[in-house]
Tab-separated table of C-alpha atoms and ligand atoms in Angstrom:
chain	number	residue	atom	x	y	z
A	1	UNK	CA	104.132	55.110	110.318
A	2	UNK	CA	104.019	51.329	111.023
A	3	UNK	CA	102.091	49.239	109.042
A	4	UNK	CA	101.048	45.233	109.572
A	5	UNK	CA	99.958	43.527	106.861
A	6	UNK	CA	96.910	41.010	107.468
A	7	UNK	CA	98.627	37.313	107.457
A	8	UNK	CA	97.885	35.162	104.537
A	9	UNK	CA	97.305	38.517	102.153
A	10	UNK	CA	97.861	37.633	98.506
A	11	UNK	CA	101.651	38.571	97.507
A	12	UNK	CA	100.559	40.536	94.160
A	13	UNK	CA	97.760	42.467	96.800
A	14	UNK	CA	101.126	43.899	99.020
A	15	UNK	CA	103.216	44.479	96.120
A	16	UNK	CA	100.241	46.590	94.640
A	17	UNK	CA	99.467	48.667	98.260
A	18	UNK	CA	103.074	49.808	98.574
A	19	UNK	CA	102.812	51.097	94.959
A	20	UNK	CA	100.058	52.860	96.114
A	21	UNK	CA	101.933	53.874	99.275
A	22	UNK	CA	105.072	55.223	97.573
A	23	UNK	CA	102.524	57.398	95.443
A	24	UNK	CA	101.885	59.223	98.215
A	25	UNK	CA	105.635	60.543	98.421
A	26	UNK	CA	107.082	58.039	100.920
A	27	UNK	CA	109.521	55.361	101.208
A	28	UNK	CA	108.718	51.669	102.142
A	29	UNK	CA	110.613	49.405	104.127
A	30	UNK	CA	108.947	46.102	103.482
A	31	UNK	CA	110.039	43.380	106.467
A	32	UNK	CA	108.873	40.094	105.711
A	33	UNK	CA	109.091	37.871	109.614
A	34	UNK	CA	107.854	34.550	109.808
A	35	UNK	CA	104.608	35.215	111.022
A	36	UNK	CA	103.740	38.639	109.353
A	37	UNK	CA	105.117	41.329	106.883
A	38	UNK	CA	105.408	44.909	108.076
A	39	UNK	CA	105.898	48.138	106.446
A	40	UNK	CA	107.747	51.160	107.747
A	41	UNK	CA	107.290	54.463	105.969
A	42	UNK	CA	109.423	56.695	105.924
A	43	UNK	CA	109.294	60.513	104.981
A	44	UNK	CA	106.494	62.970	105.661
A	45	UNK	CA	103.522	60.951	106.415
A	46	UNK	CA	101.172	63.916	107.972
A	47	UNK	CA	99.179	63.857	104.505
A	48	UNK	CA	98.382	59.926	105.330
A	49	UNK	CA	95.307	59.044	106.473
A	50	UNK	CA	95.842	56.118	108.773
A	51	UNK	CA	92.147	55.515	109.423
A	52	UNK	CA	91.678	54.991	105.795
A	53	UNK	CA	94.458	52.481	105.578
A	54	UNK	CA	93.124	50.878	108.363
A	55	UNK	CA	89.380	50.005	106.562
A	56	UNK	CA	91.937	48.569	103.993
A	57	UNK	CA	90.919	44.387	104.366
A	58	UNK	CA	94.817	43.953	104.028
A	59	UNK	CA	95.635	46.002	106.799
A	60	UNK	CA	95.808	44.746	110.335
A	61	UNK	CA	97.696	47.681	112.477
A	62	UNK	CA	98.757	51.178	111.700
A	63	UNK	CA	100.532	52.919	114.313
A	64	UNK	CA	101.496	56.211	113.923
A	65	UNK	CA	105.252	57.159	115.063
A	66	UNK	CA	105.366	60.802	113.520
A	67	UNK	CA	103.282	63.522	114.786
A	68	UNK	CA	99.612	64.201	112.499
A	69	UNK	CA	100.570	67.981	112.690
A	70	UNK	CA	103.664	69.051	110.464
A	71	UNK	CA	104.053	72.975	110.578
A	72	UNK	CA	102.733	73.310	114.257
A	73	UNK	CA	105.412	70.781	115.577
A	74	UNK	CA	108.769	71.509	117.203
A	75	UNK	CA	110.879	69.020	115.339
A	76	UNK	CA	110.025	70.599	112.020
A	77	UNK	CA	110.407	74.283	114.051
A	78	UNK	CA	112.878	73.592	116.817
A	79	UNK	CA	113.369	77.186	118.237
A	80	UNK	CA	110.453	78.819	120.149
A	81	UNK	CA	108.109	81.197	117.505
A	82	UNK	CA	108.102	84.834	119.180
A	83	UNK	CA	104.718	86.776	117.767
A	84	UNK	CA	104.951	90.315	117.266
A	85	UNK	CA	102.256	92.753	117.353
A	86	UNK	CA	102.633	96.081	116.671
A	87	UNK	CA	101.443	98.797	118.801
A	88	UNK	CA	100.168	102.345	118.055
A	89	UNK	CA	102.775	103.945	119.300
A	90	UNK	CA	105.509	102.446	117.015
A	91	UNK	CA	106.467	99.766	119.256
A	92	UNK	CA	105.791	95.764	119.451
A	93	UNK	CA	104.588	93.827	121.825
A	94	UNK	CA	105.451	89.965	121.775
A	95	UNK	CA	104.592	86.675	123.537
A	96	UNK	CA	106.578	83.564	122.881
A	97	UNK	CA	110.114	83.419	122.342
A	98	UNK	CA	111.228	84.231	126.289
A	99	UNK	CA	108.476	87.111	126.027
A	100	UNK	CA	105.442	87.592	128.833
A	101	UNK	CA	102.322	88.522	127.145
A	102	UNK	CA	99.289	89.121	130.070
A	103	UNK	CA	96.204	90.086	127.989
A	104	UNK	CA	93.806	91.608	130.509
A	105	UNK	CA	90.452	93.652	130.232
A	106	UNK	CA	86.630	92.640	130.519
A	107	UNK	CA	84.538	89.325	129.261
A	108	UNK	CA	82.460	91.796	127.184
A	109	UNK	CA	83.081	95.849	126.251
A	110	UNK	CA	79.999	96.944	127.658
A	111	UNK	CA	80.303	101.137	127.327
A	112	UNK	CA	82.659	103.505	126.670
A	113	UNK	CA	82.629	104.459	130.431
A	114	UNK	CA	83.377	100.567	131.132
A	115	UNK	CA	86.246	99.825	128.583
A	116	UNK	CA	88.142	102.828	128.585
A	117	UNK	CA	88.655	102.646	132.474
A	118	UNK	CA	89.712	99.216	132.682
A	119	UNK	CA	91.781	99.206	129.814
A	120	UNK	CA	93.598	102.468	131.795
A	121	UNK	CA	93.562	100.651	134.931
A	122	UNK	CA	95.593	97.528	133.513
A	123	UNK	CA	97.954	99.526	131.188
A	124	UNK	CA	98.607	101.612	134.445
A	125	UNK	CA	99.533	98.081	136.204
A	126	UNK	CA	101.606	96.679	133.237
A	127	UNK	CA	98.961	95.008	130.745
A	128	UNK	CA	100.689	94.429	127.514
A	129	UNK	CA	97.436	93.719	125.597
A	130	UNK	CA	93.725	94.653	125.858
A	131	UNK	CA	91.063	91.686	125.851
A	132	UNK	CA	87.671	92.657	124.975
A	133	UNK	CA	84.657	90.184	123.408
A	134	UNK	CA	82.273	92.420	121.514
A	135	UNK	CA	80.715	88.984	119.896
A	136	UNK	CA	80.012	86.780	122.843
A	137	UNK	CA	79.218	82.939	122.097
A	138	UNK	CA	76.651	82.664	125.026
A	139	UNK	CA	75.483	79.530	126.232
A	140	UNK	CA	71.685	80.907	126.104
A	141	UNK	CA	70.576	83.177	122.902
A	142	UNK	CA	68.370	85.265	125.814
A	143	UNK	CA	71.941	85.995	127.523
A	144	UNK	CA	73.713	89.215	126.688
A	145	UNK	CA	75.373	88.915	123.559
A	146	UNK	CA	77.657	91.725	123.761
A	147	UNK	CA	77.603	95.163	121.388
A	148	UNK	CA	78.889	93.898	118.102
A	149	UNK	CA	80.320	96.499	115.878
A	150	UNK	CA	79.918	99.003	118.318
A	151	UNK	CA	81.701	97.458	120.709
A	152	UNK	CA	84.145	96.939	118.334
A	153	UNK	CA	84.702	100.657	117.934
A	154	UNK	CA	84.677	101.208	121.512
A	155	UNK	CA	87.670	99.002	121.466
A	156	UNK	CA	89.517	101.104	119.053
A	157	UNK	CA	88.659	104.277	120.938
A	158	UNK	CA	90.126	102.531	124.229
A	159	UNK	CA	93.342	101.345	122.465
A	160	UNK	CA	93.862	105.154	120.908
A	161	UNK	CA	93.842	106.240	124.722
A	162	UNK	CA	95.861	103.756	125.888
A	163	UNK	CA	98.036	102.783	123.100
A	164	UNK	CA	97.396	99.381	123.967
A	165	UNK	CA	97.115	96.624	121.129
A	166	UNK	CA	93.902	94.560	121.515
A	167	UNK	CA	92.948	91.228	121.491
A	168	UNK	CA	88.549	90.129	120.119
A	169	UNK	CA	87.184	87.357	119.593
A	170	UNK	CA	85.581	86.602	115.944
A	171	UNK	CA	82.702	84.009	115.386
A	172	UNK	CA	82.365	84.367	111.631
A	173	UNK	CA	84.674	84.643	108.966
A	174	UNK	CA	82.583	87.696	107.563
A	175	UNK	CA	83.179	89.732	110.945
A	176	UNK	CA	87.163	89.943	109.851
A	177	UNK	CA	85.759	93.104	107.950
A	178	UNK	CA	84.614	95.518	111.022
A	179	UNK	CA	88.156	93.726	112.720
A	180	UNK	CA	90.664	96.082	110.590
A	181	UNK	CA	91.934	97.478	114.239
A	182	UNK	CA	92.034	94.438	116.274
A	183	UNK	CA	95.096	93.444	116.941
A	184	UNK	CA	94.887	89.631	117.644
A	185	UNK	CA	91.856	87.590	116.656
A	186	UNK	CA	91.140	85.445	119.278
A	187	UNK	CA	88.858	82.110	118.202
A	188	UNK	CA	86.877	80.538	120.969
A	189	UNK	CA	86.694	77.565	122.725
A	190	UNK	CA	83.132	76.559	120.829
A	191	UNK	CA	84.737	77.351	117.368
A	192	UNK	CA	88.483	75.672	117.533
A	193	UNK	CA	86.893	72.651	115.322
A	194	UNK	CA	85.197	75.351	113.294
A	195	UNK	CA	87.247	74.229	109.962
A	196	UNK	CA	85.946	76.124	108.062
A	197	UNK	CA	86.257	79.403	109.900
A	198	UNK	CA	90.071	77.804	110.696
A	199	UNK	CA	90.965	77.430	106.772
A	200	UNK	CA	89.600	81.010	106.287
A	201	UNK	CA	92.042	82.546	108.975
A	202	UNK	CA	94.838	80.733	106.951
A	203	UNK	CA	94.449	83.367	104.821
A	204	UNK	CA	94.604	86.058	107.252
A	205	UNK	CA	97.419	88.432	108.395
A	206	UNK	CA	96.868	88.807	111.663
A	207	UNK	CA	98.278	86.735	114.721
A	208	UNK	CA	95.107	84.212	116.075
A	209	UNK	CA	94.748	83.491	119.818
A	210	UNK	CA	93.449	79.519	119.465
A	211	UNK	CA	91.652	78.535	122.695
A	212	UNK	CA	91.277	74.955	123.151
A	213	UNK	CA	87.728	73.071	123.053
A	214	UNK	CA	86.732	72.907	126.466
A	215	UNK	CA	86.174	68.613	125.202
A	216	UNK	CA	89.204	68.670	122.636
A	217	UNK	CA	92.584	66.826	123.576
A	218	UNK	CA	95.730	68.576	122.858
A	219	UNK	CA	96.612	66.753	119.502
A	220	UNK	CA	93.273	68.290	118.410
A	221	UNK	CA	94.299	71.411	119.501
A	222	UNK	CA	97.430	71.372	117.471
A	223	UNK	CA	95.357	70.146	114.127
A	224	UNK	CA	93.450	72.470	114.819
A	225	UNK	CA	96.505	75.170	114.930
A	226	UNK	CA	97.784	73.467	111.915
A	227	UNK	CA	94.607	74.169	109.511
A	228	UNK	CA	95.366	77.718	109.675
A	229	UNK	CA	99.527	77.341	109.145
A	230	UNK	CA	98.468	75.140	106.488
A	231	UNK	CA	96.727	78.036	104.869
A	232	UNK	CA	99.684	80.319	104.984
A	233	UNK	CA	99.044	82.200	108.993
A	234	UNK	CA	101.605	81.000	110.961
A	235	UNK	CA	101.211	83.749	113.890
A	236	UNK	CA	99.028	81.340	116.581
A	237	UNK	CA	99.074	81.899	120.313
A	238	UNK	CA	97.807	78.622	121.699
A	239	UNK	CA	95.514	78.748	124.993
A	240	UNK	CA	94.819	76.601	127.468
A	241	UNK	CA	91.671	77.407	128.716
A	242	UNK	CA	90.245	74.654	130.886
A	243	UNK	CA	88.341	71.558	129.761
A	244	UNK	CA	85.205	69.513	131.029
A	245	UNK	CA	85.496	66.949	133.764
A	246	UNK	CA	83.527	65.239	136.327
A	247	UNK	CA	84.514	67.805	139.180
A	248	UNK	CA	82.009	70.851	139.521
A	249	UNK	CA	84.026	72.973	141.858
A	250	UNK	CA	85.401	75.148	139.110
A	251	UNK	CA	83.617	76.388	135.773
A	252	UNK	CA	86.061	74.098	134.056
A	253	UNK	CA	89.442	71.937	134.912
A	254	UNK	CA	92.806	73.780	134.113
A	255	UNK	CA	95.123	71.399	132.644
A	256	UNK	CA	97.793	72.978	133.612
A	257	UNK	CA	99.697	69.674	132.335
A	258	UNK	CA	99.084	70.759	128.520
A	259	UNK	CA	101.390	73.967	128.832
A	260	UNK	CA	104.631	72.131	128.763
A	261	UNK	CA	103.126	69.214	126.495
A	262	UNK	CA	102.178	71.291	124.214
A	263	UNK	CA	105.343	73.442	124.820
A	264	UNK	CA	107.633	70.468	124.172
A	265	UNK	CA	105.383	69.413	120.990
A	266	UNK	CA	105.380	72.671	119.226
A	267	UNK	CA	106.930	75.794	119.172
A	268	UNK	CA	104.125	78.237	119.159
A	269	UNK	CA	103.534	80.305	122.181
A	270	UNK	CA	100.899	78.995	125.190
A	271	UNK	CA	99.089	80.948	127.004
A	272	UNK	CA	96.853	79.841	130.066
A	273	UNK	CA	93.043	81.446	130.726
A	274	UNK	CA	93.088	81.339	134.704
A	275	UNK	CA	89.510	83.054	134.433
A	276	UNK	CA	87.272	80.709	132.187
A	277	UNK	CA	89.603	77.894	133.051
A	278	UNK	CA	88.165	78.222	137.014
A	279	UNK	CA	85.040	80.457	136.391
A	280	UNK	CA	85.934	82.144	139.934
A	281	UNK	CA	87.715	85.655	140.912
A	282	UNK	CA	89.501	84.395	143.936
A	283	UNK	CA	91.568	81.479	142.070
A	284	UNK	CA	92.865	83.823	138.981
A	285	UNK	CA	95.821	84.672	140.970
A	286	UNK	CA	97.219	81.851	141.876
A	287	UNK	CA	96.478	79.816	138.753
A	288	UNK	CA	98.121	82.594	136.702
A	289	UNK	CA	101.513	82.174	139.144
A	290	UNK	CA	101.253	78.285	138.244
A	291	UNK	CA	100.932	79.140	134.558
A	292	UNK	CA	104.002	81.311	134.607
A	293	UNK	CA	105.955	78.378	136.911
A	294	UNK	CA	104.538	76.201	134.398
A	295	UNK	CA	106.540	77.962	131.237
A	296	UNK	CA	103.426	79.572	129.727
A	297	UNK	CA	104.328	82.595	127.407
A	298	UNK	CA	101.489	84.673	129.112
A	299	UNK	CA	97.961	84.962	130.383
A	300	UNK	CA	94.763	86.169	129.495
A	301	UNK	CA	92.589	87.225	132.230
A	302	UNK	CA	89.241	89.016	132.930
A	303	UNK	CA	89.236	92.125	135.147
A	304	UNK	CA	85.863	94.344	135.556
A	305	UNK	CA	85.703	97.688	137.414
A	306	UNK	CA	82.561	96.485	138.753
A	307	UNK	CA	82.602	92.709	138.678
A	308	UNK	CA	79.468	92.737	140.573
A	309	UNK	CA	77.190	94.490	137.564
A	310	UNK	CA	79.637	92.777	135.009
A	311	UNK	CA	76.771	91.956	131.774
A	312	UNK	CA	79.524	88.222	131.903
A	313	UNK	CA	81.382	86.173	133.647
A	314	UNK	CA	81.483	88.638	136.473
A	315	UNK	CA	81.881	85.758	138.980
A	316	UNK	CA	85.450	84.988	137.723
A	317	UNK	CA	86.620	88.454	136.666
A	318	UNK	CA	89.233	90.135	139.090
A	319	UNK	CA	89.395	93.973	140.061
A	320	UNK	CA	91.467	95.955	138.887
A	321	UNK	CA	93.601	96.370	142.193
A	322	UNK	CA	93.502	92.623	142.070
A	323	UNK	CA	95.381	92.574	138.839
A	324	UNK	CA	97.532	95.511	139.799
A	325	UNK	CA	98.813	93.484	142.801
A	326	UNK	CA	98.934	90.238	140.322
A	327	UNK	CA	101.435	92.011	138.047
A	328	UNK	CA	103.765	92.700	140.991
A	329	UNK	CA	103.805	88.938	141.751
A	330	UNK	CA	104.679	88.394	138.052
A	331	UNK	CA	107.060	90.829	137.524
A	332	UNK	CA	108.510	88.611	140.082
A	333	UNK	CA	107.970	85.425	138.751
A	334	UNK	CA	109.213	86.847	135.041
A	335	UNK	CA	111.944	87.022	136.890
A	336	UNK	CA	112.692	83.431	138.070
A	337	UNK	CA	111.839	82.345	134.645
A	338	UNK	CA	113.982	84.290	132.973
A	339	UNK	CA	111.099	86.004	130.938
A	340	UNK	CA	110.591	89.329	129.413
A	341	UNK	CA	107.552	91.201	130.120
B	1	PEP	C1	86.171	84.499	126.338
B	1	PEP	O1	87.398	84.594	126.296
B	1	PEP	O2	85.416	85.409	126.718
B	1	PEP	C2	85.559	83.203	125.983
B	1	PEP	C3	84.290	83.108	125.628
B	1	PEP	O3	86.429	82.195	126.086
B	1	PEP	P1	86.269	80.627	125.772
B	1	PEP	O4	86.098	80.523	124.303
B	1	PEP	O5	87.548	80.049	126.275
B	1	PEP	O6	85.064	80.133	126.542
B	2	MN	MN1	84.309	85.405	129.486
């Protein structure tokens, strides 16, 4: 961090703020030039608050040179963090680390007839996770708003038939009771500033699936990862998941560009949401095959057995043939990138 000092500031005033400075655990390189005296700090500067320095009246510039985000960044982390979930059967599935994880299954569990035949249909095609939202953060409050706890037990009765580990999302931190059996907690794009919720999960054992804000930048998105490591959970699968712009063709805009940003900036796993990312069936295939070329660790995409009767999001969920013939392009692709699926 980069400091300039205001000119004409008192001499006792500077000598007093980089007391202050070096109280907060880092060293100060003071360089007086002719026209202006800057400080460099050096040392872990992530618990600095550079907004606070700058309502200083001394203060005239603080630039930041180190990363906000300490335990979520590569340079702290350099080798790729592999997250292992274990399945039923006595095996693990994992995404990150040179591993494929494609998360499939419906917006919403909507019966036992539903769930249980599209979580066989993908784990016939070569699904390594279940998706499933049995608390749905709809737009409208008249909007279905999916079966709560009982869909959460439908869940468990379609990964006991499947074997196949499963992945929920959770809108309150009371909720992580009924979530025993879920495997990975996914946390929506409405609730990724939800710091509360995020400190809570910090406390948590099991691996959380952090969509981006569909209005959050990336940085965000990796303070946002970083409140839960900073709590003591350092299992995150990132996920970009489209964000806002002025084009209305698709649901959202996939920014496909964040996968190897945030790949090179941290070494968590990303995973890309071709489905809410577009909001449209006939686009999930090919903007899965760009996230793969674009080195994401996986996907997460909707399929319905019936799209057209689908309670959600029906428009962008893909059939199950549609995802069967998807996994036979990415087997492919895993391929070419040198990926495990
Ligand atoms: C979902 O995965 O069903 C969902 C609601 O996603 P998002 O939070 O990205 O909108
Ligand atoms: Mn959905």
């Amino acid at each position: 961090m980069i400091i300039a000092i205001k000119r004409g500031s008192p001499a006792e005033e500077v000598i007093e703020f980089i007391a202050f400075l070096e109280k907060q655990g880092v060293k100060v390189h003071r360089s007086d030039g002719e026209e202006q005296t800057v400080l460099g700090l050096v040392g872990d500067t992530t618990k600095i608050d550079a907004d606070a320095l700058r309502a200083r009246h001394l203060v005239d510039k603080v630039i930041r040179v180190q990363e906000p985000y300490k335990m979520a960044n590569r340079s702290f982390h350099p080798d790729d963090t592999r997250i292992d979930v274990s399945t039923d059967g006595g095996g693990v599935k994992s995404i990150g680390g040179g591993f494929l994880g494609i998360i499939a299954g419906p917006c919403s569990v909507e019966s036992r007839e539903q769930i249980i035949a599209v979580a066989q249909s993908v784990k016939k095609s070569g699904a390594g996770f279940l998706r499933g939202g049995a608390f749905k953060p709809r737009t409208s409050p008249y909007s279905f708003q999916g079966l709560g706890c009982e869909g959460v037990n439908l869940l468990m009765e379609a990964k006991k038939e499947t074997g196949l580990p499963v992945v929920s999302e959770l809108m309150t931190i009371n909720q992580l009771e009924i979530f025993d059996g879920v495997d990975v907690i996914q946390i929506g794009a409405r609730n990724m500033q939800n710091f509360s919720l995020l400190r809570e999960l910090g406390h948590c054992c099991k691996p959380i699936l952090l969509k981006r804000g569909y209005a959050n930048t990336i940085t965000e998105l990796l303070m946002a990862a970083e409140y839960i490591m900073a709590g003591g959970n350092e299992r995150i699968i990132l996920c970009e998941r489209g964000i806002r712009s002025f084009d209305d063709y698709t649901r959202n805009t996939l920014d496909l560009a964040a996968v190897p940003i945030l790949k090179r900036h941290s070494h968590l796993p990303v995973i890309v949401d071709p489905s809410h990312s577009t909001g449209l069936s006939w686009m999930v295939p090919s903007m899965s095959k760009a996230a793969i070329a674009a080195g994401a660790d996986g996907i997460i995409v909707e399929v319905h057995n019936n799209p057209e009767k689908a309670l959600c999001d029906g428009e962008q969920s893909i059939t199950p043939d549609v995802f069967s013939d998807l996994m036979d392009t990415i087997r492919k692709y895993a391929v070419i990138e040198g990926k495990t699926l």
